[in-house]
Amino acid sequence: TAQALKFNSVDITGATYARKLALTDYNGKSRQLSDFKGKVVFVFFGFTQCPDVCPTTMAELAEVRKRLGADGDRLQGVFVTVDPERDSAEVLRAYLQSMDPSFVGLRGSLAETEAVAQEFKVFYQKVPTKSGGYTMDHTAGAFVFDTDGQVRLFSRYGSKVEDLTTDIKQLLASAKR
């Protein structure tokens, strides 16, 4: 019998949400979850002008990939912008390439972004700033999918790199069987 896996992240195996993701990557190519079959996929919703949560999360994911060694290639980082008005394809590419060239940045129209956020039960909203611009409030966690494309974990912001690495190693190991 398969041993029950113990995760550090929130186990959401069997969730009836976060099942569909179809947006355009920063190269103009249509992408969906099935494109990454065989890899553990880490999906994070954020925006490039985010002061701390987003760059920290993606930098930590880059660190997890390094710690996985050869298995790092079996982890796919996916960044979905909740600010498609400012996060053009070029902006997304530059932002993610500086962190890890393997990361994929996805964007959609405002309506597509809203639909994907609803599918994932992700909250986001524009918040005006004193300077006349705006920032974005958003759910600060990530969704982790197993190699079969099933959502398995919700990783809260501030989780330790070691804990996330352990969780992803478990998902990769259970896929080999």
GROMACS .gro file of N, CA, C and O in nm, residues 6-97:
model
  368
    6LYS      N    1   0.338   1.304   0.390
    6LYS     CA    2   0.323   1.412   0.488
    6LYS      C    3   0.388   1.536   0.430
    6LYS      O    4   0.508   1.538   0.407
    7PHE      N    5   0.306   1.638   0.406
    7PHE     CA    6   0.359   1.760   0.345
    7PHE      C    7   0.369   1.874   0.446
    7PHE      O    8   0.293   1.879   0.543
    8ASN      N    9   0.462   1.964   0.421
    8ASN     CA   10   0.473   2.087   0.501
    8ASN      C   11   0.369   2.188   0.454
    8ASN      O   12   0.316   2.264   0.533
    9SER      N   13   0.342   2.189   0.323
    9SER     CA   14   0.242   2.279   0.265
    9SER      C   15   0.103   2.224   0.296
    9SER      O   16   0.089   2.112   0.344
   10VAL      N   17   0.000   2.303   0.264
   10VAL     CA   18  -0.137   2.259   0.286
   10VAL      C   19  -0.174   2.159   0.176
   10VAL      O   20  -0.166   2.190   0.058
   11ASP      N   21  -0.212   2.039   0.217
   11ASP     CA   22  -0.248   1.934   0.121
   11ASP      C   23  -0.390   1.959   0.071
   11ASP      O   24  -0.485   1.953   0.148
   12ILE      N   25  -0.404   1.991  -0.058
   12ILE     CA   26  -0.537   2.015  -0.115
   12ILE      C   27  -0.566   1.911  -0.224
   12ILE      O   28  -0.643   1.935  -0.316
   13THR      N   29  -0.505   1.794  -0.210
   13THR     CA   30  -0.528   1.685  -0.304
   13THR      C   31  -0.678   1.660  -0.318
   13THR      O   32  -0.749   1.652  -0.219
   14GLY      N   33  -0.725   1.651  -0.442
   14GLY     CA   34  -0.866   1.624  -0.466
   14GLY      C   35  -0.951   1.751  -0.473
   14GLY      O   36  -1.073   1.742  -0.487
   15ALA      N   37  -0.889   1.867  -0.465
   15ALA     CA   38  -0.963   1.994  -0.473
   15ALA      C   39  -1.040   2.000  -0.605
   15ALA      O   40  -0.993   1.951  -0.708
   16THR      N   41  -1.157   2.061  -0.600
   16THR     CA   42  -1.240   2.072  -0.721
   16THR      C   43  -1.220   2.207  -0.790
   16THR      O   44  -1.299   2.248  -0.872
   17TYR      N   45  -1.113   2.276  -0.752
   17TYR     CA   46  -1.077   2.402  -0.818
   17TYR      C   47  -0.931   2.391  -0.863
   17TYR      O   48  -0.867   2.288  -0.840
   18ALA      N   49  -0.880   2.495  -0.928
   18ALA     CA   50  -0.741   2.497  -0.976
   18ALA      C   51  -0.716   2.381  -1.072
   18ALA      O   52  -0.613   2.315  -1.067
   19ARG      N   53  -0.814   2.356  -1.160
   19ARG     CA   54  -0.797   2.244  -1.253
   19ARG      C   55  -0.760   2.289  -1.395
   19ARG      O   56  -0.704   2.211  -1.470
   20LYS      N   57  -0.799   2.412  -1.428
   20LYS     CA   58  -0.774   2.460  -1.564
   20LYS      C   59  -0.692   2.588  -1.561
   20LYS      O   60  -0.717   2.676  -1.481
   21LEU      N   61  -0.595   2.594  -1.648
   21LEU     CA   62  -0.513   2.713  -1.662
   21LEU      C   63  -0.474   2.723  -1.809
   21LEU      O   64  -0.400   2.640  -1.859
   22ALA      N   65  -0.528   2.822  -1.878
   22ALA     CA   66  -0.494   2.840  -2.019
   22ALA      C   67  -0.477   2.989  -2.044
   22ALA      O   68  -0.574   3.064  -2.045
   23LEU      N   69  -0.352   3.031  -2.059
   23LEU     CA   70  -0.319   3.170  -2.087
   23LEU      C   71  -0.204   3.173  -2.187
   23LEU      O   72  -0.152   3.069  -2.226
   24THR      N   73  -0.160   3.292  -2.222
   24THR     CA   74  -0.052   3.307  -2.319
   24THR      C   75   0.079   3.336  -2.246
   24THR      O   76   0.082   3.416  -2.154
   25ASP      N   77   0.188   3.269  -2.289
   25ASP     CA   78   0.317   3.295  -2.225
   25ASP      C   79   0.380   3.420  -2.287
   25ASP      O   80   0.328   3.477  -2.381
   26TYR      N   81   0.495   3.460  -2.232
   26TYR     CA   82   0.556   3.585  -2.279
   26TYR      C   83   0.617   3.575  -2.418
   26TYR      O   84   0.665   3.673  -2.473
   27ASN      N   85   0.612   3.456  -2.478
   27ASN     CA   86   0.655   3.442  -2.618
   27ASN      C   87   0.535   3.440  -2.712
   27ASN      O   88   0.549   3.411  -2.831
   28GLY      N   89   0.415   3.464  -2.655
   28GLY     CA   90   0.295   3.467  -2.738
   28GLY      C   91   0.234   3.331  -2.764
   28GLY      O   92   0.144   3.316  -2.845
   29LYS      N   93   0.284   3.230  -2.694
   29LYS     CA   94   0.237   3.092  -2.714
   29LYS      C   95   0.128   3.059  -2.612
   29LYS      O   96   0.140   3.089  -2.494
   30SER      N   97   0.022   2.994  -2.659
   30SER     CA   98  -0.086   2.949  -2.571
   30SER      C   99  -0.034   2.835  -2.485
   30SER      O  100   0.024   2.740  -2.537
   31ARG      N  101  -0.053   2.844  -2.353
   31ARG     CA  102  -0.004   2.740  -2.263
   31ARG      C  103  -0.116   2.693  -2.172
   31ARG      O  104  -0.202   2.768  -2.134
   32GLN      N  105  -0.109   2.563  -2.136
   32GLN     CA  106  -0.200   2.511  -2.033
   32GLN      C  107  -0.124   2.412  -1.946
   32GLN      O  108  -0.011   2.377  -1.978
   33LEU      N  109  -0.187   2.371  -1.838
   33LEU     CA  110  -0.120   2.282  -1.743
   33LEU      C  111  -0.066   2.156  -1.808
   33LEU      O  112   0.043   2.110  -1.774
   34SER      N  113  -0.140   2.101  -1.903
   34SER     CA  114  -0.098   1.974  -1.966
   34SER      C  115   0.036   1.986  -2.040
   34SER      O  116   0.103   1.886  -2.064
   35ASP      N  117   0.077   2.110  -2.073
   35ASP     CA  118   0.207   2.129  -2.138
   35ASP      C  119   0.322   2.084  -2.048
   35ASP      O  120   0.432   2.060  -2.096
   36PHE      N  121   0.296   2.078  -1.918
   36PHE     CA  122   0.403   2.050  -1.823
   36PHE      C  123   0.393   1.911  -1.761
   36PHE      O  124   0.454   1.885  -1.657
   37LYS      N  125   0.316   1.822  -1.823
   37LYS     CA  126   0.303   1.684  -1.774
   37LYS      C  127   0.442   1.624  -1.752
   37LYS      O  128   0.533   1.647  -1.831
   38GLY      N  129   0.455   1.551  -1.643
   38GLY     CA  130   0.583   1.489  -1.612
   38GLY      C  131   0.668   1.576  -1.519
   38GLY      O  132   0.771   1.532  -1.469
   39LYS      N  133   0.624   1.699  -1.497
   39LYS     CA  134   0.696   1.788  -1.406
   39LYS      C  135   0.605   1.825  -1.290
   39LYS      O  136   0.483   1.824  -1.303
   40VAL      N  137   0.666   1.859  -1.177
   40VAL     CA  138   0.592   1.920  -1.068
   40VAL      C  139   0.581   2.067  -1.107
   40VAL      O  140   0.680   2.129  -1.145
   41VAL      N  141   0.460   2.122  -1.102
   41VAL     CA  142   0.439   2.259  -1.146
   41VAL      C  143   0.399   2.347  -1.027
   41VAL      O  144   0.310   2.311  -0.949
   42PHE      N  145   0.468   2.458  -1.015
   42PHE     CA  146   0.447   2.555  -0.907
   42PHE      C  147   0.384   2.678  -0.972
   42PHE      O  148   0.448   2.745  -1.053
   43VAL      N  149   0.256   2.704  -0.942
   43VAL     CA  150   0.184   2.815  -1.004
   43VAL      C  151   0.163   2.926  -0.901
   43VAL      O  152   0.103   2.903  -0.796
   44PHE      N  153   0.213   3.044  -0.936
   44PHE     CA  154   0.202   3.158  -0.845
   44PHE      C  155   0.138   3.276  -0.918
   44PHE      O  156   0.173   3.306  -1.031
   45PHE      N  157   0.043   3.338  -0.852
   45PHE     CA  158  -0.024   3.457  -0.907
   45PHE      C  159   0.038   3.580  -0.844
   45PHE      O  160   0.043   3.591  -0.720
   46GLY      N  161   0.085   3.674  -0.927
   46GLY     CA  162   0.148   3.793  -0.873
   46GLY      C  163   0.159   3.902  -0.979
   46GLY      O  164   0.090   3.897  -1.080
   47PHE      N  165   0.246   3.998  -0.954
   47PHE     CA  166   0.267   4.105  -1.052
   47PHE      C  167   0.410   4.156  -1.038
   47PHE      O  168   0.469   4.148  -0.931
   48THR      N  169   0.467   4.203  -1.148
   48THR     CA  170   0.611   4.234  -1.149
   48THR      C  171   0.649   4.354  -1.065
   48THR      O  172   0.763   4.366  -1.024
   49GLN      N  173   0.555   4.446  -1.039
   49GLN     CA  174   0.589   4.562  -0.957
   49GLN      C  175   0.567   4.537  -0.808
   49GLN      O  176   0.578   4.628  -0.726
   50CYS      N  177   0.537   4.414  -0.773
   50CYS     CA  178   0.517   4.373  -0.634
   50CYS      C  179   0.647   4.398  -0.557
   50CYS      O  180   0.754   4.356  -0.601
   51PRO      N  181   0.641   4.468  -0.443
   51PRO     CA  182   0.764   4.503  -0.371
   51PRO      C  183   0.834   4.387  -0.300
   51PRO      O  184   0.956   4.386  -0.292
   52ASP      N  185   0.761   4.288  -0.250
   52ASP     CA  186   0.831   4.185  -0.173
   52ASP      C  187   0.782   4.043  -0.193
   52ASP      O  188   0.860   3.955  -0.223
   53VAL      N  189   0.652   4.020  -0.179
   53VAL     CA  190   0.599   3.883  -0.184
   53VAL      C  191   0.636   3.811  -0.314
   53VAL      O  192   0.688   3.698  -0.311
   54CYS      N  193   0.612   3.874  -0.427
   54CYS     CA  194   0.634   3.808  -0.557
   54CYS      C  195   0.781   3.778  -0.585
   54CYS      O  196   0.817   3.664  -0.614
   55PRO      N  197   0.870   3.880  -0.575
   55PRO     CA  198   1.010   3.847  -0.602
   55PRO      C  199   1.068   3.748  -0.501
   55PRO      O  200   1.147   3.661  -0.539
   56THR      N  201   1.023   3.756  -0.376
   56THR     CA  202   1.072   3.662  -0.274
   56THR      C  203   1.028   3.520  -0.310
   56THR      O  204   1.108   3.427  -0.307
   57THR      N  205   0.900   3.503  -0.344
   57THR     CA  206   0.847   3.371  -0.377
   57THR      C  207   0.921   3.310  -0.496
   57THR      O  208   0.963   3.194  -0.493
   58MET      N  209   0.940   3.389  -0.602
   58MET     CA  210   1.005   3.336  -0.721
   58MET      C  211   1.155   3.309  -0.698
   58MET      O  212   1.210   3.212  -0.748
   59ALA      N  213   1.219   3.394  -0.617
   59ALA     CA  214   1.360   3.371  -0.584
   59ALA      C  215   1.374   3.243  -0.501
   59ALA      O  216   1.468   3.166  -0.521
   60GLU      N  217   1.279   3.221  -0.410
   60GLU     CA  218   1.283   3.099  -0.330
   60GLU      C  219   1.261   2.976  -0.418
   60GLU      O  220   1.325   2.872  -0.398
   61LEU      N  221   1.173   2.989  -0.518
   61LEU     CA  222   1.150   2.876  -0.607
   61LEU      C  223   1.276   2.846  -0.688
   61LEU      O  224   1.311   2.729  -0.710
   62ALA      N  225   1.347   2.950  -0.729
   62ALA     CA  226   1.473   2.930  -0.801
   62ALA      C  227   1.573   2.856  -0.712
   62ALA      O  228   1.646   2.768  -0.757
   63GLU      N  229   1.573   2.890  -0.582
   63GLU     CA  230   1.661   2.824  -0.486
   63GLU      C  231   1.621   2.676  -0.470
   63GLU      O  232   1.707   2.588  -0.463
   64VAL      N  233   1.491   2.648  -0.465
   64VAL     CA  234   1.443   2.510  -0.456
   64VAL      C  235   1.494   2.430  -0.577
   64VAL      O  236   1.542   2.318  -0.563
   65ARG      N  237   1.483   2.489  -0.695
   65ARG     CA  238   1.532   2.420  -0.817
   65ARG      C  239   1.679   2.384  -0.804
   65ARG      O  240   1.721   2.275  -0.842
   66LYS      N  241   1.759   2.477  -0.750
   66LYS     CA  242   1.903   2.450  -0.732
   66LYS      C  243   1.922   2.335  -0.635
   66LYS      O  244   2.004   2.246  -0.658
   67ARG      N  245   1.848   2.338  -0.523
   67ARG     CA  246   1.863   2.233  -0.421
   67ARG      C  247   1.822   2.095  -0.470
   67ARG      O  248   1.866   1.995  -0.415
   68LEU      N  249   1.737   2.091  -0.571
   68LEU     CA  250   1.693   1.961  -0.625
   68LEU      C  251   1.800   1.899  -0.714
   68LEU      O  252   1.788   1.783  -0.754
   69GLY      N  253   1.905   1.973  -0.745
   69GLY     CA  254   2.012   1.921  -0.829
   69GLY      C  255   1.960   1.882  -0.966
   69GLY      O  256   1.889   1.960  -1.031
   70ALA      N  257   1.992   1.759  -1.008
   70ALA     CA  258   1.951   1.712  -1.141
   70ALA      C  259   1.799   1.710  -1.156
   70ALA      O  260   1.746   1.728  -1.266
   71ASP      N  261   1.727   1.690  -1.044
   71ASP     CA  262   1.581   1.687  -1.049
   71ASP      C  263   1.520   1.827  -1.065
   71ASP      O  264   1.400   1.840  -1.085
   72GLY      N  265   1.601   1.930  -1.056
   72GLY     CA  266   1.552   2.066  -1.071
   72GLY      C  267   1.481   2.088  -1.204
   72GLY      O  268   1.389   2.169  -1.214
   73ASP      N  269   1.524   2.014  -1.306
   73ASP     CA  270   1.461   2.025  -1.438
   73ASP      C  271   1.320   1.969  -1.440
   73ASP      O  272   1.246   1.990  -1.535
   74ARG      N  273   1.284   1.897  -1.335
   74ARG     CA  274   1.149   1.837  -1.327
   74ARG      C  275   1.053   1.925  -1.246
   74ARG      O  276   0.943   1.884  -1.214
   75LEU      N  277   1.099   2.047  -1.215
   75LEU     CA  278   1.016   2.145  -1.145
   75LEU      C  279   0.995   2.264  -1.238
   75LEU      O  280   1.091   2.323  -1.285
   76GLN      N  281   0.869   2.297  -1.264
   76GLN     CA  282   0.837   2.407  -1.354
   76GLN      C  283   0.772   2.522  -1.276
   76GLN      O  284   0.668   2.504  -1.216
   77GLY      N  285   0.836   2.637  -1.277
   77GLY     CA  286   0.779   2.756  -1.216
   77GLY      C  287   0.691   2.829  -1.316
   77GLY      O  288   0.733   2.853  -1.429
   78VAL      N  289   0.568   2.861  -1.276
   78VAL     CA  290   0.475   2.934  -1.361
   78VAL      C  291   0.425   3.056  -1.284
   78VAL      O  292   0.368   3.042  -1.175
   79PHE      N  293   0.447   3.173  -1.342
   79PHE     CA  294   0.406   3.299  -1.280
   79PHE      C  295   0.291   3.355  -1.362
   79PHE      O  296   0.305   3.379  -1.481
   80VAL      N  297   0.175   3.372  -1.297
   80VAL     CA  298   0.056   3.427  -1.365
   80VAL      C  299   0.037   3.569  -1.316
   80VAL      O  300   0.019   3.592  -1.197
   81THR      N  301   0.042   3.666  -1.408
   81THR     CA  302   0.026   3.804  -1.363
   81THR      C  303  -0.120   3.838  -1.336
   81THR      O  304  -0.209   3.798  -1.412
   82VAL      N  305  -0.142   3.910  -1.227
   82VAL     CA  306  -0.276   3.962  -1.196
   82VAL      C  307  -0.284   4.110  -1.239
   82VAL      O  308  -0.379   4.179  -1.210
   83ASP      N  309  -0.180   4.155  -1.308
   83ASP     CA  310  -0.171   4.294  -1.354
   83ASP      C  311  -0.134   4.300  -1.502
   83ASP      O  312  -0.030   4.355  -1.540
   84PRO      N  313  -0.219   4.242  -1.589
   84PRO     CA  314  -0.183   4.236  -1.731
   84PRO      C  315  -0.174   4.374  -1.798
   84PRO      O  316  -0.112   4.388  -1.902
   85GLU      N  317  -0.232   4.477  -1.734
   85GLU     CA  318  -0.225   4.611  -1.792
   85GLU      C  319  -0.081   4.663  -1.794
   85GLU      O  320  -0.039   4.727  -1.888
   86ARG      N  321  -0.006   4.635  -1.688
   86ARG     CA  322   0.134   4.679  -1.681
   86ARG      C  323   0.232   4.569  -1.717
   86ARG      O  324   0.342   4.597  -1.763
   87ASP      N  325   0.195   4.444  -1.690
   87ASP     CA  326   0.287   4.333  -1.715
   87ASP      C  327   0.275   4.284  -1.859
   87ASP      O  328   0.212   4.182  -1.887
   88SER      N  329   0.338   4.357  -1.949
   88SER     CA  330   0.340   4.315  -2.089
   88SER      C  331   0.427   4.189  -2.101
   88SER      O  332   0.498   4.152  -2.006
   89ALA      N  333   0.424   4.127  -2.216
   89ALA     CA  334   0.508   4.008  -2.239
   89ALA      C  335   0.655   4.042  -2.213
   89ALA      O  336   0.727   3.965  -2.149
   90GLU      N  337   0.700   4.158  -2.260
   90GLU     CA  338   0.842   4.197  -2.245
   90GLU      C  339   0.878   4.214  -2.098
   90GLU      O  340   0.984   4.173  -2.054
   91VAL      N  341   0.788   4.279  -2.023
   91VAL     CA  342   0.812   4.303  -1.880
   91VAL      C  343   0.819   4.169  -1.806
   91VAL      O  344   0.910   4.146  -1.725
   92LEU      N  345   0.726   4.080  -1.836
   92LEU     CA  346   0.724   3.947  -1.772
   92LEU      C  347   0.851   3.870  -1.803
   92LEU      O  348   0.911   3.808  -1.714
   93ARG      N  349   0.892   3.872  -1.929
   93ARG     CA  350   1.012   3.798  -1.970
   93ARG      C  351   1.133   3.848  -1.892
   93ARG      O  352   1.207   3.769  -1.833
   94ALA      N  353   1.154   3.979  -1.891
   94ALA     CA  354   1.271   4.036  -1.823
   94ALA      C  355   1.270   4.003  -1.674
   94ALA      O  356   1.372   3.966  -1.616
   95TYR      N  357   1.153   4.014  -1.613
   95TYR     CA  358   1.137   3.988  -1.470
   95TYR      C  359   1.174   3.844  -1.434
   95TYR      O  360   1.251   3.819  -1.342
   96LEU      N  361   1.120   3.749  -1.509
   96LEU     CA  362   1.140   3.608  -1.475
   96LEU      C  363   1.276   3.556  -1.519
   96LEU      O  364   1.337   3.476  -1.449
   97GLN      N  365   1.325   3.602  -1.634
   97GLN     CA  366   1.455   3.555  -1.682
   97GLN      C  367   1.565   3.589  -1.582
   97GLN      O  368   1.661   3.515  -1.569
   0.00000   0.00000   0.00000
